[in-house]
Coordinates of C-alpha atoms in Angstrom, one line a residue:
Chain P
M1202 CA -14.4 -6.7 -108.4
E1203 CA -16.2 -4.4 -105.9
Q1204 CA -19.9 -4.4 -105.8
P1205 CA -21.7 -1.1 -106.3
R1206 CA -22.6 0.6 -102.9
R1207 CA -26.2 0.7 -101.9
I1208 CA -28.0 2.9 -99.4
T1209 CA -28.8 -0.2 -97.5
D1210 CA -25.1 -1.0 -96.9
S1211 CA -25.3 1.1 -93.7
F1212 CA -27.5 -1.6 -92.2
P1213 CA -25.7 -4.8 -91.2
R1214 CA -26.3 -7.6 -93.6
R1215 CA -28.0 -10.5 -92.0
L1216 CA -27.2 -13.8 -93.6
R1217 CA -29.9 -16.4 -93.7
R1218 CA -28.8 -20.0 -93.6
R1219 CA -29.5 -21.9 -96.8
G1220 CA -29.4 -25.6 -97.4
A1221 CA -27.1 -27.5 -99.6
G1222 CA -28.4 -25.6 -102.6
R1223 CA -26.7 -22.3 -101.7
P1224 CA -25.2 -20.5 -104.7
P1225 CA -21.4 -20.7 -104.5
G1226 CA -20.9 -17.0 -105.2
R1227 CA -22.0 -16.2 -101.7
L1228 CA -19.0 -17.6 -100.0
K1229 CA -16.7 -14.9 -101.4
D1230 CA -18.7 -12.2 -99.7
K1231 CA -18.4 -13.7 -96.3
K1232 CA -15.1 -12.2 -95.5
D1233 CA -16.5 -8.6 -95.6
K1234 CA -19.6 -9.1 -93.6
K1235 CA -20.2 -9.5 -89.9
D1236 CA -21.0 -13.2 -89.4
K1237 CA -23.6 -14.5 -87.0
D1238 CA -22.9 -17.6 -85.0
Q1239 CA -24.6 -20.1 -87.2
D1240 CA -23.0 -18.8 -90.3
K1241 CA -19.6 -19.1 -88.8
V1242 CA -20.3 -22.8 -88.2
Q1243 CA -21.4 -23.1 -91.8
V1244 CA -18.2 -21.6 -93.1
K1245 CA -16.2 -23.9 -90.9
V1246 CA -17.9 -26.9 -92.4
R1247 CA -17.9 -25.9 -96.1
D1248 CA -14.8 -23.7 -96.5
C1249 CA -11.9 -25.0 -94.6
S1250 CA -9.3 -22.7 -96.0
R1251 CA -9.8 -20.1 -93.2
S1252 CA -8.0 -19.7 -90.0
P1253 CA -4.3 -20.4 -90.7
S1254 CA -3.2 -17.1 -89.1
Q1255 CA -4.2 -18.3 -85.5
P1256 CA -1.9 -20.8 -83.7
A1257 CA -3.2 -24.3 -83.6
P1258 CA -4.8 -24.9 -80.2
D1259 CA -3.3 -27.4 -77.8
P1260 CA -4.7 -30.9 -78.4
A1261 CA -4.9 -31.3 -74.6
L1262 CA -7.1 -28.2 -74.5
L1263 CA -9.3 -29.6 -77.3
E1264 CA -9.6 -32.9 -75.4
M1265 CA -10.6 -31.1 -72.2
L1266 CA -13.3 -29.1 -74.2
R1267 CA -14.6 -32.3 -75.7
R1268 CA -15.0 -33.9 -72.3
F1269 CA -16.8 -30.8 -71.2
D1270 CA -19.2 -31.2 -74.2
L1271 CA -19.9 -34.8 -73.4
S1272 CA -20.5 -34.5 -69.7
W1273 CA -24.2 -34.9 -69.2
E1274 CA -24.5 -32.8 -66.1
Y1275 CA -24.5 -29.5 -68.0
G1276 CA -27.2 -30.3 -70.4
P1277 CA -27.2 -30.8 -74.2
C1278 CA -24.3 -29.4 -76.1
T1279 CA -25.7 -29.0 -79.6
G1280 CA -26.6 -25.7 -81.2
I1281 CA -25.0 -23.4 -78.7
T1282 CA -21.5 -22.2 -78.2
R1283 CA -19.4 -23.7 -75.4
L1284 CA -19.2 -20.4 -73.6
Q1285 CA -23.0 -20.2 -73.7
R1286 CA -23.2 -23.7 -72.3
W1287 CA -20.7 -22.9 -69.6
E1288 CA -22.6 -19.7 -68.6
R1289 CA -25.9 -21.6 -68.5
A1290 CA -24.5 -24.3 -66.3
Q1291 CA -23.1 -21.5 -64.0
E1292 CA -26.5 -19.9 -63.7
L1293 CA -28.2 -23.1 -62.9
G1294 CA -25.8 -23.7 -60.1
L1295 CA -24.1 -26.8 -61.6
S1296 CA -20.6 -25.3 -60.9
P1297 CA -18.8 -26.0 -64.2
P1298 CA -15.0 -26.0 -63.9
G1299 CA -13.4 -22.6 -64.1
P1300 CA -10.4 -23.4 -66.3
I1301 CA -12.8 -24.2 -69.2
R1302 CA -14.1 -20.7 -69.2
D1303 CA -10.7 -19.2 -69.1
A1304 CA -9.6 -21.4 -72.0
L1305 CA -12.7 -20.4 -74.0
L1306 CA -12.1 -16.7 -73.5
E1307 CA -8.5 -17.0 -74.3
H1308 CA -9.1 -18.7 -77.6
R1309 CA -12.2 -16.7 -78.5
D1310 CA -11.3 -16.3 -82.1
N1311 CA -10.7 -19.9 -82.9
P1312 CA -13.8 -21.6 -84.2
D1313 CA -12.4 -25.0 -83.2
V1314 CA -12.4 -23.9 -79.6
T1315 CA -15.5 -21.9 -79.3
Y1316 CA -17.9 -24.2 -81.0
R1317 CA -18.8 -27.8 -80.2
W1318 CA -16.9 -30.1 -82.5
V1319 CA -18.8 -30.7 -85.7
W1320 CA -18.8 -34.0 -87.5
D1321 CA -18.8 -34.2 -91.3
G1322 CA -21.5 -32.3 -93.1
M1323 CA -23.7 -31.5 -90.2
G1324 CA -23.3 -28.0 -88.9
W1325 CA -25.5 -26.8 -86.1
Chain C
M993 CA -69.6 -3.9 -56.3
F994 CA -69.8 -2.2 -59.7
S995 CA -73.6 -2.5 -60.3
E996 CA -74.6 -1.8 -56.7
Q997 CA -73.0 1.6 -56.8
A998 CA -74.6 2.4 -60.1
A999 CA -78.2 1.6 -59.6
P1000 CA -79.6 4.3 -57.3
M1001 CA -78.6 7.2 -59.4
A1002 CA -80.5 6.3 -62.6
Q1003 CA -83.0 9.1 -62.0
G1004 CA -80.5 11.6 -63.3
L1005 CA -81.3 10.6 -66.8
L1006 CA -84.9 12.0 -66.5
A1007 CA -83.9 15.3 -65.1
P1008 CA -83.6 18.5 -67.3
P1009 CA -80.1 19.2 -68.5
S1010 CA -78.2 21.2 -65.9
A1011 CA -76.1 24.2 -66.7
K1012 CA -72.9 22.5 -65.5
P1013 CA -72.9 18.8 -66.1
P1014 CA -71.0 16.7 -63.5
T1015 CA -67.7 15.3 -64.6
F1016 CA -66.0 12.2 -63.4
P1017 CA -62.3 12.2 -63.8
R1018 CA -60.8 8.7 -64.2
V1019 CA -58.8 7.6 -61.2
P1020 CA -55.1 8.2 -62.0
V1021 CA -52.8 5.3 -62.6
L1022 CA -50.6 5.1 -59.6
G1023 CA -48.1 2.4 -60.6
Y1024 CA -47.6 0.3 -63.7
L1025 CA -44.6 -1.9 -64.3
D1026 CA -44.2 -4.2 -67.2
C1027 CA -42.6 -7.4 -66.0
S1028 CA -42.9 -9.4 -69.2
Q1029 CA -39.2 -9.0 -70.3
P1030 CA -38.6 -12.8 -70.2
F1031 CA -41.2 -13.2 -72.8
Q1032 CA -39.8 -10.7 -75.2
L1033 CA -37.5 -12.3 -77.7
G1034 CA -34.9 -10.1 -79.3
E1035 CA -33.1 -11.8 -82.0
R1036 CA -34.5 -15.3 -82.7
S1037 CA -32.6 -18.3 -83.7
F1038 CA -34.3 -21.5 -84.6
S1039 CA -31.3 -23.6 -85.2
R1040 CA -31.4 -25.2 -81.8
Q1041 CA -33.2 -28.3 -80.7
Y1042 CA -35.8 -28.5 -78.0
A1043 CA -33.7 -30.7 -75.8
H1044 CA -32.3 -27.5 -74.2
I1045 CA -35.6 -26.3 -73.0
Y1046 CA -36.4 -29.6 -71.3
A1047 CA -33.0 -29.7 -69.7
V1048 CA -33.2 -26.2 -68.2
R1049 CA -36.8 -26.9 -67.1
L1050 CA -35.7 -29.9 -65.1
A1051 CA -32.5 -28.3 -63.8
G1052 CA -34.4 -25.2 -62.8
M1053 CA -37.3 -26.9 -61.1
R1054 CA -35.4 -29.7 -59.5
P1055 CA -34.3 -27.8 -56.3
G1056 CA -37.8 -26.7 -55.6
L1057 CA -39.2 -30.1 -56.1
E1058 CA -36.6 -31.7 -53.9
R1059 CA -37.6 -29.3 -51.1
C1060 CA -41.3 -30.1 -51.6
A1061 CA -40.6 -33.8 -51.6
R1062 CA -38.7 -33.5 -48.3
S1063 CA -41.4 -31.4 -46.7
Q1064 CA -44.1 -33.8 -47.8
W1065 CA -42.5 -37.2 -47.2
G1066 CA -40.0 -36.5 -44.5
N1067 CA -36.5 -35.2 -44.4
D1068 CA -34.9 -38.6 -44.5
I1069 CA -36.2 -39.8 -47.8
V1070 CA -33.7 -40.9 -50.3
L1071 CA -33.4 -38.9 -53.5
R1072 CA -32.1 -40.9 -56.4
K1073 CA -31.6 -40.4 -60.1
L1074 CA -33.0 -43.1 -62.4
S1075 CA -29.5 -44.5 -63.1
E1076 CA -29.0 -45.1 -59.3
L1077 CA -32.2 -46.9 -58.7
Q1078 CA -32.1 -50.2 -56.9
A1079 CA -35.0 -52.7 -57.1
G1080 CA -37.3 -52.6 -54.2
E1081 CA -35.8 -49.6 -52.5
K1082 CA -38.2 -46.9 -51.5
C1083 CA -36.9 -43.6 -52.9
C1084 CA -38.0 -40.4 -54.5
V1085 CA -37.2 -39.5 -58.1
V1086 CA -37.6 -36.1 -59.8
G1087 CA -38.1 -36.0 -63.5
T1088 CA -40.1 -34.9 -66.5
L1089 CA -43.3 -36.6 -67.4
F1090 CA -43.9 -38.0 -70.8
K1091 CA -47.3 -39.4 -71.7
A1092 CA -47.3 -41.9 -74.5
M1093 CA -50.6 -41.4 -76.3
Q1094 CA -51.8 -43.5 -79.1
L1095 CA -54.0 -40.8 -80.6
Q1096 CA -51.5 -38.0 -80.4
P1097 CA -51.2 -36.5 -83.8
S1098 CA -47.9 -37.4 -85.2
I1099 CA -46.6 -35.8 -88.3
L1100 CA -44.3 -38.8 -89.0
Q1101 CA -47.2 -41.2 -89.0
E1102 CA -49.2 -39.0 -91.3
I1103 CA -46.5 -38.7 -94.0
S1104 CA -45.3 -42.2 -93.7
E1105 CA -46.3 -44.0 -96.8
E1106 CA -46.2 -47.5 -95.5
H1107 CA -49.2 -46.9 -93.2
N1108 CA -51.3 -45.3 -95.9
L1109 CA -53.1 -43.3 -93.3
V1110 CA -55.5 -40.6 -93.9
P1111 CA -54.6 -37.6 -91.7
Q1112 CA -56.4 -37.8 -88.4
P1113 CA -59.2 -35.2 -88.0
P1114 CA -58.8 -32.9 -85.0
L1115 CA -60.4 -34.4 -81.9
P1116 CA -61.6 -32.5 -78.9
K1117 CA -59.6 -34.8 -76.6
Y1118 CA -56.8 -37.2 -77.5
I1119 CA -56.8 -39.2 -74.3
Q1120 CA -57.3 -43.0 -74.3
P1121 CA -57.4 -45.6 -71.5
S1122 CA -54.3 -47.2 -73.0
D1123 CA -52.1 -44.1 -72.4
E1124 CA -48.9 -44.6 -70.4
L1125 CA -46.8 -42.4 -68.2
I1126 CA -43.1 -42.4 -68.4
L1127 CA -40.7 -40.5 -66.2
E1128 CA -37.5 -39.1 -67.7
D1129 CA -34.6 -37.5 -66.1
E1130 CA -31.3 -36.4 -67.6
L1131 CA -30.2 -39.9 -68.6
Q1132 CA -32.9 -42.5 -68.4
R1133 CA -36.6 -43.1 -68.5
I1134 CA -38.9 -45.5 -66.7
K1135 CA -42.5 -46.4 -66.9
L1136 CA -44.8 -45.4 -64.1
E1137 CA -47.7 -47.2 -62.6
G1138 CA -49.6 -47.1 -59.3
A1139 CA -51.1 -44.2 -57.4
I1140 CA -50.8 -41.7 -60.3
D1141 CA -53.7 -40.5 -62.5
V1142 CA -52.5 -41.2 -66.0
Q1143 CA -55.4 -39.5 -67.7
R1144 CA -55.1 -36.3 -65.8
L1145 CA -51.4 -35.5 -66.3
V1146 CA -49.7 -34.2 -69.4
T1147 CA -46.3 -34.4 -71.0
G1148 CA -43.7 -31.9 -69.8
T1149 CA -44.7 -31.6 -66.2
I1150 CA -41.9 -31.8 -63.7
L1151 CA -42.8 -33.8 -60.7
A1152 CA -41.4 -35.9 -57.9
V1153 CA -42.6 -39.5 -57.4
Y1154 CA -42.1 -41.6 -54.3
G1155 CA -42.1 -45.3 -54.6
S1156 CA -39.9 -48.2 -55.6
E1157 CA -38.7 -49.9 -58.7
Q1158 CA -40.3 -53.3 -59.5
D1159 CA -38.6 -56.4 -60.8
D1160 CA -40.2 -55.9 -64.3
G1161 CA -38.5 -52.5 -64.6
R1162 CA -41.5 -50.3 -63.9
F1163 CA -41.7 -47.9 -61.0
L1164 CA -44.5 -48.4 -58.6
V1165 CA -45.7 -45.0 -57.5
E1166 CA -47.0 -44.6 -53.9
D1167 CA -47.3 -40.8 -54.0
H1168 CA -46.3 -37.9 -56.1
C1169 CA -46.0 -34.2 -55.7
F1170 CA -45.7 -31.1 -57.8
A1171 CA -43.7 -27.9 -57.3
N1172 CA -46.7 -26.3 -55.6
L1173 CA -47.5 -22.7 -55.5
P1174 CA -44.5 -20.4 -55.9
P1175 CA -43.4 -18.1 -53.1
P1176 CA -45.8 -15.2 -52.5
L1177 CA -45.3 -11.6 -53.5
P1178 CA -45.8 -8.8 -51.0
W1179 CA -49.2 -7.2 -51.2
N1180 CA -49.2 -3.5 -52.1
G1181 CA -52.7 -3.2 -53.5
P1182 CA -54.8 0.0 -53.5
S1183 CA -57.0 0.9 -50.6
S1184 CA -59.9 2.1 -52.7
D1185 CA -61.9 0.4 -55.4
R1186 CA -60.0 0.1 -58.6
F1187 CA -61.2 -2.1 -61.5
V1188 CA -59.4 -3.7 -64.3
L1189 CA -61.5 -4.9 -67.3
L1190 CA -60.4 -8.2 -68.7
A1191 CA -61.9 -9.2 -72.1
S1192 CA -60.8 -11.7 -74.7
G1193 CA -61.9 -13.1 -78.0
L1194 CA -63.4 -10.0 -79.5
G1195 CA -63.4 -12.0 -82.8
L1196 CA -63.4 -9.1 -85.2
G1197 CA -63.7 -10.0 -88.9
S1198 CA -66.1 -12.9 -88.4
V1199 CA -68.9 -13.6 -90.8
S1200 CA -71.7 -12.7 -88.4
G1201 CA -71.7 -9.2 -86.9
E1202 CA -73.6 -10.0 -83.7
A1203 CA -70.8 -9.3 -81.4
L1204 CA -70.1 -5.9 -82.9
L1205 CA -73.0 -4.3 -81.0
S1206 CA -71.7 -5.8 -77.8
T1207 CA -68.2 -4.7 -78.5
Q1208 CA -69.4 -1.2 -79.0
L1209 CA -71.4 -1.3 -75.8
L1210 CA -68.3 -2.4 -74.0
V1211 CA -66.3 0.5 -75.4
D1212 CA -69.1 2.9 -74.4
V1213 CA -69.3 1.6 -70.9
V1214 CA -65.6 1.9 -70.4
T1215 CA -65.4 5.4 -71.9
G1216 CA -68.3 6.5 -69.8
Q1217 CA -70.7 7.2 -72.6
L1218 CA -73.3 4.7 -71.4
G1219 CA -75.7 4.8 -68.5
A1220 CA -76.5 7.5 -66.0
E1221 CA -74.2 9.3 -63.6
G1222 CA -74.0 6.2 -61.4
E1223 CA -72.6 4.0 -64.2
Q1224 CA -70.3 6.8 -65.3
S1225 CA -68.8 7.3 -61.9
C1226 CA -68.2 3.6 -61.6
A1227 CA -66.6 3.5 -65.0
A1228 CA -64.3 6.2 -63.9
H1229 CA -62.8 3.6 -61.5
I1230 CA -61.7 1.4 -64.3
I1231 CA -58.0 2.0 -64.5
R1232 CA -57.0 -0.4 -67.3
V1233 CA -58.4 -2.7 -70.0
I1234 CA -56.6 -5.9 -70.9
L1235 CA -57.6 -7.6 -74.1
A1236 CA -56.4 -11.2 -73.8
G1237 CA -56.0 -12.4 -77.3
N1238 CA -58.1 -13.5 -80.3
L1239 CA -58.9 -9.9 -81.3
L1240 CA -59.4 -11.3 -84.8
S1241 CA -61.8 -14.2 -85.5
Q1242 CA -60.9 -17.6 -86.7
N1243 CA -62.6 -16.8 -90.1
T1244 CA -59.8 -14.4 -90.9
Q1245 CA -57.4 -17.3 -91.0
S1246 CA -59.0 -19.0 -94.0
R1247 CA -56.4 -20.0 -96.6
D1248 CA -58.7 -20.7 -99.5
T1249 CA -56.7 -18.3 -101.7
I1250 CA -53.7 -20.5 -101.5
N1251 CA -55.4 -23.3 -103.5
K1252 CA -57.0 -21.0 -106.0
A1253 CA -55.3 -19.8 -109.2
K1254 CA -53.5 -16.6 -109.1
Y1255 CA -55.7 -14.8 -111.6
L1256 CA -58.7 -15.4 -109.4
T1257 CA -57.1 -14.1 -106.2
K1258 CA -55.1 -11.2 -107.5
K1259 CA -57.4 -8.5 -106.3
T1260 CA -58.7 -10.1 -103.1
Q1261 CA -57.5 -8.9 -99.8
A1262 CA -56.8 -11.1 -96.8
A1263 CA -59.8 -11.0 -94.4
S1264 CA -57.5 -9.9 -91.6
V1265 CA -56.9 -6.5 -93.2
E1266 CA -60.4 -5.3 -92.7
A1267 CA -60.5 -6.9 -89.3
V1268 CA -57.4 -5.1 -88.2
K1269 CA -58.8 -1.8 -89.4
M1270 CA -61.9 -2.4 -87.3
L1271 CA -59.7 -3.3 -84.4
D1272 CA -57.8 0.0 -84.9
E1273 CA -61.0 2.0 -84.7
I1274 CA -62.2 0.2 -81.6
L1275 CA -58.8 0.6 -79.9
L1276 CA -58.7 4.3 -80.8
Q1277 CA -62.0 4.9 -79.0
L1278 CA -60.7 3.0 -75.9
C1279 CA -57.2 4.5 -75.9
T1280 CA -58.5 8.1 -75.8
S1281 CA -59.9 7.3 -72.4
V1282 CA -58.2 4.4 -70.6
P1283 CA -54.8 2.6 -70.8
V1284 CA -55.2 -0.6 -72.9
D1285 CA -53.0 -3.6 -73.0
V1286 CA -53.4 -5.7 -76.1
M1287 CA -52.2 -9.3 -76.0
P1288 CA -52.1 -11.4 -79.2
G1289 CA -53.9 -14.7 -79.4
E1290 CA -54.1 -17.7 -81.6
F1291 CA -55.7 -16.1 -84.6
D1292 CA -53.9 -12.7 -84.4
P1293 CA -51.3 -11.6 -86.9
T1294 CA -48.2 -12.4 -85.0
N1295 CA -45.9 -15.4 -84.6
Y1296 CA -47.5 -18.8 -83.8
T1297 CA -45.0 -20.1 -81.2
L1298 CA -45.2 -19.2 -77.6
P1299 CA -44.3 -16.6 -76.3
Q1300 CA -46.1 -14.6 -78.9
Q1301 CA -44.6 -11.3 -79.6
P1302 CA -46.6 -8.1 -79.5
L1303 CA -48.6 -7.0 -82.5
H1304 CA -46.7 -4.5 -84.6
R1305 CA -47.8 -0.9 -84.1
C1306 CA -47.8 -0.2 -87.8
M1307 CA -51.0 -2.3 -88.1
L1308 CA -52.8 0.1 -85.7
P1309 CA -51.8 3.5 -87.1
L1310 CA -54.7 5.4 -85.5
A1311 CA -54.4 3.9 -82.0
S1312 CA -50.6 3.8 -81.8
A1313 CA -50.5 7.6 -81.7
Y1314 CA -51.7 7.3 -78.1
T1315 CA -49.3 6.3 -75.3
T1316 CA -52.1 4.6 -73.5
L1317 CA -52.0 1.8 -76.0
R1318 CA -49.5 -0.9 -75.0
L1319 CA -48.9 -3.8 -77.3
V1320 CA -47.7 -6.7 -75.1
T1321 CA -46.6 -10.3 -75.3
N1322 CA -48.6 -13.4 -74.7
P1323 CA -48.1 -14.5 -71.8
Y1324 CA -48.2 -11.1 -70.1
Q1325 CA -47.0 -10.1 -66.7
A1326 CA -47.3 -6.7 -65.1
N1327 CA -47.6 -4.9 -61.8
L1328 CA -50.8 -2.8 -61.8
D1329 CA -51.0 -0.6 -58.8
G1330 CA -49.0 -3.1 -56.8
V1331 CA -51.0 -6.1 -57.9
R1332 CA -49.2 -8.6 -60.0
F1333 CA -51.1 -9.8 -63.0
L1334 CA -50.0 -12.9 -65.1
G1335 CA -52.1 -14.3 -67.9
T1336 CA -52.2 -15.9 -71.3
S1337 CA -54.5 -15.8 -74.2
G1338 CA -55.6 -19.4 -73.4
Q1339 CA -53.5 -21.5 -75.8
N1340 CA -51.7 -23.2 -73.0
I1341 CA -54.9 -24.1 -71.2
S1342 CA -56.8 -25.3 -74.2
D1343 CA -53.8 -27.5 -75.2
I1344 CA -53.8 -29.1 -71.8
F1345 CA -57.5 -29.6 -72.2
K1346 CA -56.9 -31.7 -75.3
Y1347 CA -54.4 -34.0 -73.7
S1348 CA -55.8 -34.4 -70.2
S1349 CA -59.0 -35.7 -68.6
M1350 CA -59.5 -32.3 -66.9
D1351 CA -62.6 -30.6 -68.3
N1352 CA -62.9 -27.4 -66.5
Y1353 CA -60.7 -24.5 -67.6
L1354 CA -60.5 -23.1 -64.1
E1355 CA -59.4 -26.5 -62.8
I1356 CA -56.6 -26.6 -65.4
L1357 CA -55.6 -23.1 -64.6
E1358 CA -55.3 -24.0 -60.9
W1359 CA -53.4 -27.1 -61.8
T1360 CA -50.8 -25.2 -63.9
L1361 CA -50.2 -23.0 -60.8
Q1362 CA -49.8 -26.0 -58.6
A1363 CA -47.4 -27.6 -61.2
G1364 CA -45.4 -24.4 -61.2
H1365 CA -45.3 -24.0 -64.9
I1366 CA -47.5 -21.9 -67.2
S1367 CA -47.5 -24.3 -70.1
P1368 CA -46.0 -27.8 -69.6
T1369 CA -47.1 -29.1 -72.9
A1370 CA -44.9 -26.7 -74.8
P1371 CA -43.0 -27.6 -76.9
D1372 CA -44.4 -31.1 -77.3
T1373 CA -47.9 -30.3 -78.6
L1374 CA -47.9 -26.5 -78.4
G1375 CA -45.4 -24.5 -80.5
C1376 CA -42.7 -22.9 -78.4
Y1377 CA -39.5 -21.0 -79.1
P1378 CA -36.4 -23.1 -78.5
F1379 CA -35.0 -21.5 -75.4
Y1380 CA -31.7 -22.7 -74.2
K1381 CA -30.7 -20.6 -71.3
S1382 CA -33.8 -20.6 -69.1
D1383 CA -37.4 -21.6 -69.4
P1384 CA -39.4 -18.3 -68.9
F1385 CA -42.7 -20.3 -68.3
I1386 CA -41.6 -21.6 -64.9
L1387 CA -43.5 -19.7 -62.2
T1388 CA -41.0 -18.2 -59.8
E1389 CA -43.3 -15.8 -58.0
C1390 CA -46.9 -16.2 -57.2
P1391 CA -49.0 -13.6 -59.1
H1392 CA -52.0 -12.0 -57.4
V1393 CA -54.3 -12.4 -60.5
Y1394 CA -53.7 -15.3 -62.8
F1395 CA -56.0 -15.3 -65.9
C1396 CA -56.4 -17.1 -69.1
G1397 CA -58.4 -15.8 -72.1
N1398 CA -60.8 -17.5 -74.5
A1399 CA -62.4 -19.8 -72.1
P1400 CA -65.8 -21.2 -72.8
H1401 CA -67.3 -19.7 -69.7
F1402 CA -66.5 -17.1 -67.0
E1403 CA -65.3 -18.6 -63.8
S1404 CA -63.2 -17.2 -61.0
K1405 CA -61.8 -18.5 -57.7
L1406 CA -59.7 -17.0 -54.9
L1407 CA -57.0 -19.5 -54.0
Q1408 CA -55.3 -19.4 -50.7
G1409 CA -51.9 -21.0 -50.5
K1410 CA -50.0 -22.5 -47.6
E1411 CA -47.4 -19.8 -47.4
G1412 CA -49.9 -17.0 -47.4
Q1413 CA -50.3 -16.7 -51.2
R1414 CA -53.6 -15.2 -52.3
V1415 CA -54.3 -15.7 -56.0
L1416 CA -57.4 -14.8 -57.9
L1417 CA -57.9 -17.3 -60.8
V1418 CA -60.0 -15.9 -63.6
T1419 CA -61.0 -17.7 -66.8
V1420 CA -62.0 -14.8 -69.2
P1421 CA -64.7 -16.0 -71.6
D1422 CA -64.7 -15.6 -75.3
F1423 CA -66.4 -12.3 -76.0
S1424 CA -67.7 -13.2 -79.5
A1425 CA -69.6 -16.2 -78.1
T1426 CA -70.6 -15.1 -74.6
Q1427 CA -70.5 -11.2 -74.8
T1428 CA -69.1 -11.3 -71.3
A1429 CA -66.1 -9.5 -69.9
C1430 CA -64.7 -9.5 -66.4
L1431 CA -64.1 -6.7 -63.9
V1432 CA -61.4 -7.4 -61.3
N1433 CA -61.5 -5.2 -58.2
L1434 CA -57.9 -4.7 -57.1
R1435 CA -58.7 -3.7 -53.6
D1436 CA -60.1 -7.0 -52.5
L1437 CA -59.3 -9.4 -55.4
T1438 CA -62.9 -10.0 -56.4
C1439 CA -64.1 -10.5 -59.9
Q1440 CA -67.5 -9.8 -61.5
P1441 CA -68.7 -10.7 -65.0
I1442 CA -70.3 -8.0 -67.1
T1443 CA -72.4 -9.1 -70.0
F1444 CA -73.4 -6.9 -73.0
S1445 CA -76.1 -8.6 -74.8
G1446 CA -77.9 -7.0 -77.7
F1447 CA -81.2 -8.0 -79.0
E1448 CA -81.9 -11.7 -78.7
A1449 CA -83.2 -13.5 -81.8
D1450 CA -86.3 -14.8 -80.1
N1451 CA -87.2 -11.5 -78.3
E1452 CA -90.6 -10.5 -79.7
D1453 CA -90.7 -7.0 -78.1

């Protein structure tokens, strides 16, 4: 059932992160709106039925990305996307490996690739 | 100086009015460039932890510190990370300082039920002889002892220590060094006298109205409505006014209404509403005559964390109609006529004051310049936005004028650096307490206080 249009629909809806008490009806609206980074991570944790249209990424690629996350030279990995972390390392002159960036840009739509792996229940 | 030029022409006030009164056009603004883009936050996300800001601070300042260490202790010193230390080997380590203080207010201790502690009242200083210094780098931490002043340093400073690791696991420091003054900027200052007025702590909305007369006198001097022709011609050389924070008084922050019942507080207005209206009127008078930069402070209606964002122009409807009003961030950086100004409203300095043995605001200001960072205690004890990409508080270029607002007294010093840096350090006093503002001469980087005292309580005339 479509919601009635409002004048404010011309402004982008900004979703605020809620805690565990988020009303369940909200999840249905997520597909129409433009998501922000954090909300995409929330969706990834709570609603796993997304994403089947994209091909599953290579496990070797995921392993390489996990190693990139855990390498201490490039700083903390929580709370920022892998691409942001790569670019930050580049700007600080730490010379992060180039293939990581190519892989990140190639699989830009896949949340498993772009974001740091999330363990159960704790989305950043 | 300002007052010397003014004095001889006071006779003009006793002469009969002339047919054509002399006019003094204000000197035109030659160049203004706002350089505070790093402090302007666009979209803010608080879902990050503060580990990022410490990591970029260390990574960003490490190359400069390694260079300083080599120049101070020789090119052949060994630079090691904490994980590579060998006992007894003399080496140099670069890391972030952490000061473990017993009295540091800790929210976890306060809400912990097993301690049954009453919340600690705010103290002027939280230092104790039992404080310890710990150096942290990316992976490990180590306790420091030796030739290092534990009381003086604060958490968050990046420094290089030279010494060796002892058998008991502590690092014996023989010498330490900071990032030192950042590289100098070229000097393009004006060739004639131009003044910038620095004032802070107007404290509007306070219970006592003593400072209001002084504020009005300040506005009158700047707009040229006070004094004889001499003073007016001098005031025409003031090219800008910078209000460095605390435009509203601390009294406007009272939160009594939160504890009262709703029916009692329904019709009451927040004290800051009246105060902001007063501020708007004062700024209107100033803006009609001179460009004004308004920085927010600790008690102003903007965000709490550093960098504070500019006040919103909808709060100042009368004054925002003028383009001479600029609402800027705290900290603020700008090029005025080729002279680089950098300053804060004083929260960084007063926070370091609480956690260090340094007592003099000017000394702390100079120390932050030597340490290469505007506010090392953020985010530990001072609220800070969780940056992740870069730390905008690291000093990359040496400003020509470095000021902090809301200091207890006025002090200024011209600092000469080893690489030819010339910095004028100014502690702008709290106007509501001292009724003093500062005039900085851009031509020769000198600073002069100007006091507007009204009638004193014990003056019997």
